[in-house]
mmCIF file of C-alpha atoms in Angstrom:
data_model
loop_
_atom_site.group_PDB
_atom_site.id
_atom_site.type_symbol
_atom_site.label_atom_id
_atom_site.label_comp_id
_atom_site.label_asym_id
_atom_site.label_seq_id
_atom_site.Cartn_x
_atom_site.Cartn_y
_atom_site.Cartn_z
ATOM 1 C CA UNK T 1 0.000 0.000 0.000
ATOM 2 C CA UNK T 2 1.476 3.684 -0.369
ATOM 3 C CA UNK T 3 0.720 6.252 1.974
ATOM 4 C CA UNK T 4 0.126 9.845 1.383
ATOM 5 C CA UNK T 5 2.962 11.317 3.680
ATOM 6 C CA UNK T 6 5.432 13.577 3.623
ATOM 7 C CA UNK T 7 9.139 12.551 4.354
ATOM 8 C CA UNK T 8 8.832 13.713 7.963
ATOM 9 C CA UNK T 9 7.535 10.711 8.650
ATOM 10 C CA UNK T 10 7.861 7.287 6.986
ATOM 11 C CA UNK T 11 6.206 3.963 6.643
ATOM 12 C CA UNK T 12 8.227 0.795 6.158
ATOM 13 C CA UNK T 13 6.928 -2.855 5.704
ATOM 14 C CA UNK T 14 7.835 -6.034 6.978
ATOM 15 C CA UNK T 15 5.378 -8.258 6.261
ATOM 16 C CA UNK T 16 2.475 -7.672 8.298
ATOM 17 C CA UNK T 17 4.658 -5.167 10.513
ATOM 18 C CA UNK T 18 4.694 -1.358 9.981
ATOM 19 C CA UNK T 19 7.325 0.722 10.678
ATOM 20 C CA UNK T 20 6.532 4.175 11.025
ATOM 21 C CA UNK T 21 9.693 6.718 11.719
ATOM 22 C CA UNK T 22 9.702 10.437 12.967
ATOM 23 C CA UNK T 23 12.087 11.406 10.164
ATOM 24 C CA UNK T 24 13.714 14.780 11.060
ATOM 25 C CA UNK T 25 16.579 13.456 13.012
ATOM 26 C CA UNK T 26 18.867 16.784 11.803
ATOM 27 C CA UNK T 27 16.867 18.899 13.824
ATOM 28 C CA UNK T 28 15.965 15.649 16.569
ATOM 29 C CA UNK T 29 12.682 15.117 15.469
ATOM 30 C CA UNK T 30 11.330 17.866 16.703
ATOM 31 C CA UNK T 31 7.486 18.219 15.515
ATOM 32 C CA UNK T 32 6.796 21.021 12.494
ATOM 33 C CA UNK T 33 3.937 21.505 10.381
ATOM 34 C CA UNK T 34 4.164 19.134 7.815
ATOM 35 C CA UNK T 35 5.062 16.347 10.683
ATOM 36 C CA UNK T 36 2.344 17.252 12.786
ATOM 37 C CA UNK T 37 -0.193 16.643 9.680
ATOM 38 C CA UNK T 38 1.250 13.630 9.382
ATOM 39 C CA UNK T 39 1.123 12.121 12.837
ATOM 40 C CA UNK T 40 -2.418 13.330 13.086
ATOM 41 C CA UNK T 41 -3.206 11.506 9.850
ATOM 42 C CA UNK T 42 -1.254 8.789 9.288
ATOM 43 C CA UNK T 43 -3.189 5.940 11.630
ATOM 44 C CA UNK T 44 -6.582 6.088 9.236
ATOM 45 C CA UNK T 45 -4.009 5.445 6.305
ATOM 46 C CA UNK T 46 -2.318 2.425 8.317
ATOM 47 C CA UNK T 47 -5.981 1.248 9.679
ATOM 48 C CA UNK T 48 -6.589 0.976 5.962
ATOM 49 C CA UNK T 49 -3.815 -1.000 5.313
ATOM 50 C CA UNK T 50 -4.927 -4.686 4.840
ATOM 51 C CA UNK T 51 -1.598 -6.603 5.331
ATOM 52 C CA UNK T 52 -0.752 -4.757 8.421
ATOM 53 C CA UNK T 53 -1.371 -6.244 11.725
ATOM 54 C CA UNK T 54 1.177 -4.180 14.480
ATOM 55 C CA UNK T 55 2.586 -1.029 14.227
ATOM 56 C CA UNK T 56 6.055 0.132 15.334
ATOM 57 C CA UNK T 57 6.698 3.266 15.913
ATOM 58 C CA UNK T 58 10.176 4.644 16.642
ATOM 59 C CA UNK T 59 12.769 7.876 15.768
ATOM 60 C CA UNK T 60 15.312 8.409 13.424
ATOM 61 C CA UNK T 61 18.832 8.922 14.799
ATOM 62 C CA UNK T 62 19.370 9.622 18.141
ATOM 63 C CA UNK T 63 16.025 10.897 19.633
ATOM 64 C CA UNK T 64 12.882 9.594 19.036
ATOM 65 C CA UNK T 65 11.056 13.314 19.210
ATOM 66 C CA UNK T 66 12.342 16.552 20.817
ATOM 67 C CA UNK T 67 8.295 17.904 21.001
ATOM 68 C CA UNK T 68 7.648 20.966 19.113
ATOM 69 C CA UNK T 69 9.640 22.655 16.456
ATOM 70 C CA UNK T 70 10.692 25.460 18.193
ATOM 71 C CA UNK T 71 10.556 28.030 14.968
ATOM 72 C CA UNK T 72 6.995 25.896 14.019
ATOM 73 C CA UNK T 73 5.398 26.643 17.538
ATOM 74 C CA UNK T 74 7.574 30.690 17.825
ATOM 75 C CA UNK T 75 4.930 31.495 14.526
ATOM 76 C CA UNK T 76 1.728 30.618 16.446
ATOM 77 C CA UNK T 77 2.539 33.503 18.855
ATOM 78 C CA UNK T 78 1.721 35.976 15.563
ATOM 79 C CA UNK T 79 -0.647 33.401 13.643
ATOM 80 C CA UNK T 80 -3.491 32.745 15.581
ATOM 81 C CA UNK T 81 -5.176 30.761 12.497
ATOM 82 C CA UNK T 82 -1.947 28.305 12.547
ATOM 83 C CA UNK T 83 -2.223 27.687 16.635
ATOM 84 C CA UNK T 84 -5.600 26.974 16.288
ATOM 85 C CA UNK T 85 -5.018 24.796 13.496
ATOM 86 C CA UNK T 86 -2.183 23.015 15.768
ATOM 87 C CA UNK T 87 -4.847 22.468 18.679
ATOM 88 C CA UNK T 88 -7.123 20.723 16.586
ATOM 89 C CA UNK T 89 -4.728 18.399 15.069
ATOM 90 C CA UNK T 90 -3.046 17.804 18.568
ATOM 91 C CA UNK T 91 -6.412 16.654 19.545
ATOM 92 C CA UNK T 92 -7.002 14.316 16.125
ATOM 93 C CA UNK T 93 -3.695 13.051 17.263
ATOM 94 C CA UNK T 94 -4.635 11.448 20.847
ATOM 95 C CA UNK T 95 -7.771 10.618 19.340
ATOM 96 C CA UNK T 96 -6.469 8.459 16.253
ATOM 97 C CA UNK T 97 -4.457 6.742 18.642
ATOM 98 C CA UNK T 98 -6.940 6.200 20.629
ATOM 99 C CA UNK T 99 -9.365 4.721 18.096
ATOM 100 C CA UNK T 100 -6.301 3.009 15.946
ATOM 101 C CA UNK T 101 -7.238 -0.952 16.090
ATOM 102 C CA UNK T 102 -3.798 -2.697 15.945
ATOM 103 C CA UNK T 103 -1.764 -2.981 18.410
ATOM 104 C CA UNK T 104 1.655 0.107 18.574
ATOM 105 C CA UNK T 105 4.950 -0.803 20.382
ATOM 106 C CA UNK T 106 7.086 2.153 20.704
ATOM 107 C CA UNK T 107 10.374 1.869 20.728
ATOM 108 C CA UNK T 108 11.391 4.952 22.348
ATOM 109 C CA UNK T 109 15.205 4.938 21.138
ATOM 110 C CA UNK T 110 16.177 8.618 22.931
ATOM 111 C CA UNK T 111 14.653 11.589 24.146
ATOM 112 C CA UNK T 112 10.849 12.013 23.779
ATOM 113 C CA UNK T 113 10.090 15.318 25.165
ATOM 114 C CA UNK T 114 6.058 17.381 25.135
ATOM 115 C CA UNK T 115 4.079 15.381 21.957
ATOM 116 C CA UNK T 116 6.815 12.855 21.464
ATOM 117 C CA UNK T 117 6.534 11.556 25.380
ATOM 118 C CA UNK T 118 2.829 11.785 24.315
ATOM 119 C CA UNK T 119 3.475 9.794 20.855
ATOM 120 C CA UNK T 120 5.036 7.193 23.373
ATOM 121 C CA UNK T 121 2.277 6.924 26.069
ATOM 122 C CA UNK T 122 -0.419 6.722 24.281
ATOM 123 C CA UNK T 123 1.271 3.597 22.387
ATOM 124 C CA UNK T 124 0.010 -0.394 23.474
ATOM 125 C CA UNK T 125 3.574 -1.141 24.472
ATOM 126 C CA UNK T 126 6.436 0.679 25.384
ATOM 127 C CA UNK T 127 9.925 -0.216 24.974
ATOM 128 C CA UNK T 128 12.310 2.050 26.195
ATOM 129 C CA UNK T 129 15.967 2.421 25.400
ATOM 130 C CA UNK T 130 18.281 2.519 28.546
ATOM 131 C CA UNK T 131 19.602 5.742 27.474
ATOM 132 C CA UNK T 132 16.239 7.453 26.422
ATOM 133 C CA UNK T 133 13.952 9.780 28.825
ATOM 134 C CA UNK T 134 11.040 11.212 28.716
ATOM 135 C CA UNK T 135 9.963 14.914 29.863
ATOM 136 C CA UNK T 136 6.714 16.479 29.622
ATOM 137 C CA UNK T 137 8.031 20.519 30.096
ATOM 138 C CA UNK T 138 5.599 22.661 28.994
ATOM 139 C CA UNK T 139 4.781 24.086 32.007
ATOM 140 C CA UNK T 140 8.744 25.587 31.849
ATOM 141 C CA UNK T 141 7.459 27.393 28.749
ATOM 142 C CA UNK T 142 4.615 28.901 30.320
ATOM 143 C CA UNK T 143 1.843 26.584 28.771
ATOM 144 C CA UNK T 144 -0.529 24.047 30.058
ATOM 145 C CA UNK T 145 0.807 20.379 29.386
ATOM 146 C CA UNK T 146 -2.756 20.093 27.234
ATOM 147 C CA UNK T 147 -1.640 17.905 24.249
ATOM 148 C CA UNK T 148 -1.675 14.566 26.468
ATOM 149 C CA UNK T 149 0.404 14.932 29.659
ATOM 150 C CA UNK T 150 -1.479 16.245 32.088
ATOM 151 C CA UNK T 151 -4.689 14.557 31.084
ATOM 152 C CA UNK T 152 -3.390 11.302 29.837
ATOM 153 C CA UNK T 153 -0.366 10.552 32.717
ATOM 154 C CA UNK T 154 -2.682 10.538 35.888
ATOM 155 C CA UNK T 155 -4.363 7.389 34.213
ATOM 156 C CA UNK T 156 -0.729 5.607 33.441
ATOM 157 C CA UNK T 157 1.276 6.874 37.178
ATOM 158 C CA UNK T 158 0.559 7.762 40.518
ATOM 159 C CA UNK T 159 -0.947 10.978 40.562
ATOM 160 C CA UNK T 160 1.835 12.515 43.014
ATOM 161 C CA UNK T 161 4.737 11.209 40.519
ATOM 162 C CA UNK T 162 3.047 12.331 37.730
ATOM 163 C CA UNK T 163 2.235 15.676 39.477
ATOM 164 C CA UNK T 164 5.848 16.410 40.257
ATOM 165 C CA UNK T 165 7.223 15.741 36.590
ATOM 166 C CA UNK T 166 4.621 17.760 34.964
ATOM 167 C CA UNK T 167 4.801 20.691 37.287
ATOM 168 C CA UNK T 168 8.608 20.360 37.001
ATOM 169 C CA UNK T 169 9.463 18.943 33.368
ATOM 170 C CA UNK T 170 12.347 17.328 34.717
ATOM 171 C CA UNK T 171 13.611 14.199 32.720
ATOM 172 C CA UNK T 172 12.346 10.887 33.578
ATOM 173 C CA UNK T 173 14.918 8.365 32.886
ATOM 174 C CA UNK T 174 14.397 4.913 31.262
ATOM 175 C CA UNK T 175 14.355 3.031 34.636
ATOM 176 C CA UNK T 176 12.059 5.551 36.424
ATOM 177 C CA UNK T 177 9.742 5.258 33.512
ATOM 178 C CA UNK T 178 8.944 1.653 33.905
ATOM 179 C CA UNK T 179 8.854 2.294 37.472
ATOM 180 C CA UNK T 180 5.961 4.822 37.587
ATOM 181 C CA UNK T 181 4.237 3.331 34.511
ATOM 182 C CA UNK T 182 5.202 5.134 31.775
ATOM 183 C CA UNK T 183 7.117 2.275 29.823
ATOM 184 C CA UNK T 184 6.761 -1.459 29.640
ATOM 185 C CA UNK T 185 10.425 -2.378 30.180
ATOM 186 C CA UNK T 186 13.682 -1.023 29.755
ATOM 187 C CA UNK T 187 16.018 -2.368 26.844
ATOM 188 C CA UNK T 188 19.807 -2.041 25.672
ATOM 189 C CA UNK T 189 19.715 0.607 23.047
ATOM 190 C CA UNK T 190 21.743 -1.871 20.267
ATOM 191 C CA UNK T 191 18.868 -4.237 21.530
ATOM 192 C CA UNK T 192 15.729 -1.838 20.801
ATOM 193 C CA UNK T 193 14.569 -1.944 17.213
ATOM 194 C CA UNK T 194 14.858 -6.226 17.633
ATOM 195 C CA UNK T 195 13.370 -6.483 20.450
ATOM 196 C CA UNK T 196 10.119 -4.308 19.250
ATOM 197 C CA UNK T 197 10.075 -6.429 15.963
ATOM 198 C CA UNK T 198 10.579 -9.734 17.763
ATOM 199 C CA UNK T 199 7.663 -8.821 20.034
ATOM 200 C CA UNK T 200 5.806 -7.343 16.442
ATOM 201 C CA UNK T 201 5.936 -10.702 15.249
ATOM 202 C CA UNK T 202 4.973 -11.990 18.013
ATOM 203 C CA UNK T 203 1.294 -10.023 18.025
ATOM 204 C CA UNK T 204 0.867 -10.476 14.514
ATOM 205 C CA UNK T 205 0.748 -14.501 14.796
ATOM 206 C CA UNK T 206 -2.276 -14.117 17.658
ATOM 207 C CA UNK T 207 -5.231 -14.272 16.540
ATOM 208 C CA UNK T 208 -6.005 -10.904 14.704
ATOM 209 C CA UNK T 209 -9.537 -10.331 15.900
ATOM 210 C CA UNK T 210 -9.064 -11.500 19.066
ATOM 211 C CA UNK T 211 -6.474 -8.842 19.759
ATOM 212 C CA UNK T 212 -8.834 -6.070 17.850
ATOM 213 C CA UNK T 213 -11.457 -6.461 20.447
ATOM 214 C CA UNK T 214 -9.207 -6.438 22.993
ATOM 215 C CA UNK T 215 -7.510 -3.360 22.475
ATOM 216 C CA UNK T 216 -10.660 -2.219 21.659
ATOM 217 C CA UNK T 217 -12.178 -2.401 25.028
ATOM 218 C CA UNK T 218 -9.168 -1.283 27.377
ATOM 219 C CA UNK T 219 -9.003 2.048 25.482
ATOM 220 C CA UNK T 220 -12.535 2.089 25.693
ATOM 221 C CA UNK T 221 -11.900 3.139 29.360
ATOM 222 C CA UNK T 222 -8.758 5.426 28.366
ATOM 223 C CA UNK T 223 -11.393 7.284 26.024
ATOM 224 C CA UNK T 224 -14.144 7.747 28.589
ATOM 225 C CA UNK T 225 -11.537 8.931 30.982
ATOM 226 C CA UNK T 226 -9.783 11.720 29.147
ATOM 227 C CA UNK T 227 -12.849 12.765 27.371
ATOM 228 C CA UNK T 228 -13.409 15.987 29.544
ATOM 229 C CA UNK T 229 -9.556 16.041 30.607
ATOM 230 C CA UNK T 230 -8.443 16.884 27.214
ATOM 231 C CA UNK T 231 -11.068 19.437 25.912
ATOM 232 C CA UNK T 232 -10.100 21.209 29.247
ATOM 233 C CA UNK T 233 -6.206 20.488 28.483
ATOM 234 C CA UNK T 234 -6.767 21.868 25.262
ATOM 235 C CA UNK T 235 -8.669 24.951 25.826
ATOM 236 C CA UNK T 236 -6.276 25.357 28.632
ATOM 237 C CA UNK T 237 -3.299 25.271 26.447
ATOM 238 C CA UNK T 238 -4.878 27.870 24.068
ATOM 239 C CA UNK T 239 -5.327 30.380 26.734
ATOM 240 C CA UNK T 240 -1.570 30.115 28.164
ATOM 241 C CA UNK T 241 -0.879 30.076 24.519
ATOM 242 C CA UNK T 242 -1.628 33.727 24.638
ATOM 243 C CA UNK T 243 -0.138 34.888 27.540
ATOM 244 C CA UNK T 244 2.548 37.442 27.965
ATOM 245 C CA UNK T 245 4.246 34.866 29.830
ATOM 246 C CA UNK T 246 4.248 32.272 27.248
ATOM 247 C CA UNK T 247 5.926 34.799 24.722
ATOM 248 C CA UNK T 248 8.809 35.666 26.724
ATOM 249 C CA UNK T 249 9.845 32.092 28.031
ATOM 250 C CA UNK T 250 9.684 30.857 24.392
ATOM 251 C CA UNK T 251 11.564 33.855 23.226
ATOM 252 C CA UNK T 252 14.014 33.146 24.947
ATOM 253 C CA UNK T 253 14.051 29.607 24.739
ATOM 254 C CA UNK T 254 14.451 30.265 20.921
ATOM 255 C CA UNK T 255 17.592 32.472 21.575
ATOM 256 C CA UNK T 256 19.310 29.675 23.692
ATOM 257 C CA UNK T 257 19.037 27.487 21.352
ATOM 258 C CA UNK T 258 20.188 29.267 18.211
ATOM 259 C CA UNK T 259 23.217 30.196 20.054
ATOM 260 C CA UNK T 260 24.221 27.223 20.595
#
């Protein structure tokens, strides 16, 4: 089958395994426009797919996805029309995840930081490379942690773990992950990509409708659950969006990191 995507994010097949990479590893796969399109669309087009039965999903390089393009997210502060856009598409994100029927292992393969640690929590399974973290800090930004963390991690960790890393956006490494519920297990980094096909392979032997349903009803309780979390997250995240405060600390933000 092809898909419709552009090269921010690719599609491979194995089989009845897909492969689908966050394909900007020059700039660490940190989300733009034409990524975030694809992410949000890309799980109808793999639902579609007939041969496919799991779906990995994993980062190019070194990180698996640094969360928002810094330059991308900088425009929204004059382009009201493009944050807006970027809202809804956050949401059609979480909620095409949600509603995807075959099973995701994420190999998390370095950082995944704001939508990426999203991208990886929201998967079925998560494998975690021992030298990966996630970090949800948009709070350090001055914006509400509305595109998945704050609604979605209550439901995964203890709410006073989860509390203190979103309040904080301090790293959470591959061990503490597993620990507080964030990630399935921990494995060597030259081990990752193997291990999340062996296990692919594994899934796409069971019975396929079997594993459908299943899937089908736990997220049934994940989607009851964050329905009124994430409209609030959301409509949260627009208001902070606009606030004085938000402007400066991602000013600035964009001036440490272009002089580096």
């Amino acid at each position: 089958m092809a898909y419709d995507l552009p090269p921010e994010l690719t599609v491979e097949s194995d089989g009845p395994i897909r492969t689908v990479i966050i394909n900007r590893p020059e700039d660490l796969n940190a989300v733009n426009q034409a990524l975030h399109w694809a992410l949000a669309n890309v799980w109808r087009q793999l639902a579609a797919d007939t041969e496919a039965r799991v779906v990995i999903l994993t980062g190019a390089g070194r990180t698996f996805s640094a969360g928002g393009d810094l330059d991308w997210i900088t425009s929204f502060l004059e382009d009201p029309v493009g944050r807006d856009e970027s809202i809804r598409e956050g949401a059609q994100i979480i909620e095409e995840m949600l509603r995807f029927p075959l099973p995701v292992i994420a190999a998390v393969n370095g950082a995944a930081v704001g939508l990426g640690a999203s991208l990886a929590v929201l998967s079925d399974i998560v494998l975690i490379s021992e030298r990966a973290h996630l970090a949800d800090p948009h709070v350090a930004v001055g914006l509400v942690a509305g595109d998945g963390g704050a609604a979605f991690w209550p439901l995964l960790t203890p709410i006073l773990r989860s509390r203190e890393y979103l309040y904080t956006g301090d790293r959470i490494d591959a061990a503490t992950a597993v620990e507080v519920g964030l990630a399935s297990r921990v494995v060597p980094a030259q081990d990752l990509l193997a291990e999340a096909r062996t296990l692919a392979h594994r899934l796409a032997a069971q019975p396929a409708e079997a594993l459908r349903a299943t899937k089908r009803v736990v997220n049934m309780y994940l989607s009851q659950a964050l329905a009124g979390p994430m409209q609030a997250g959301f409509a949260a995240e627009v208001v902070t969006m606009q606030s004085a405060e938000h402007r400066e600390k991602l000013t600035a933000l964009r001036q440490r990191v272009r002089a580096r």
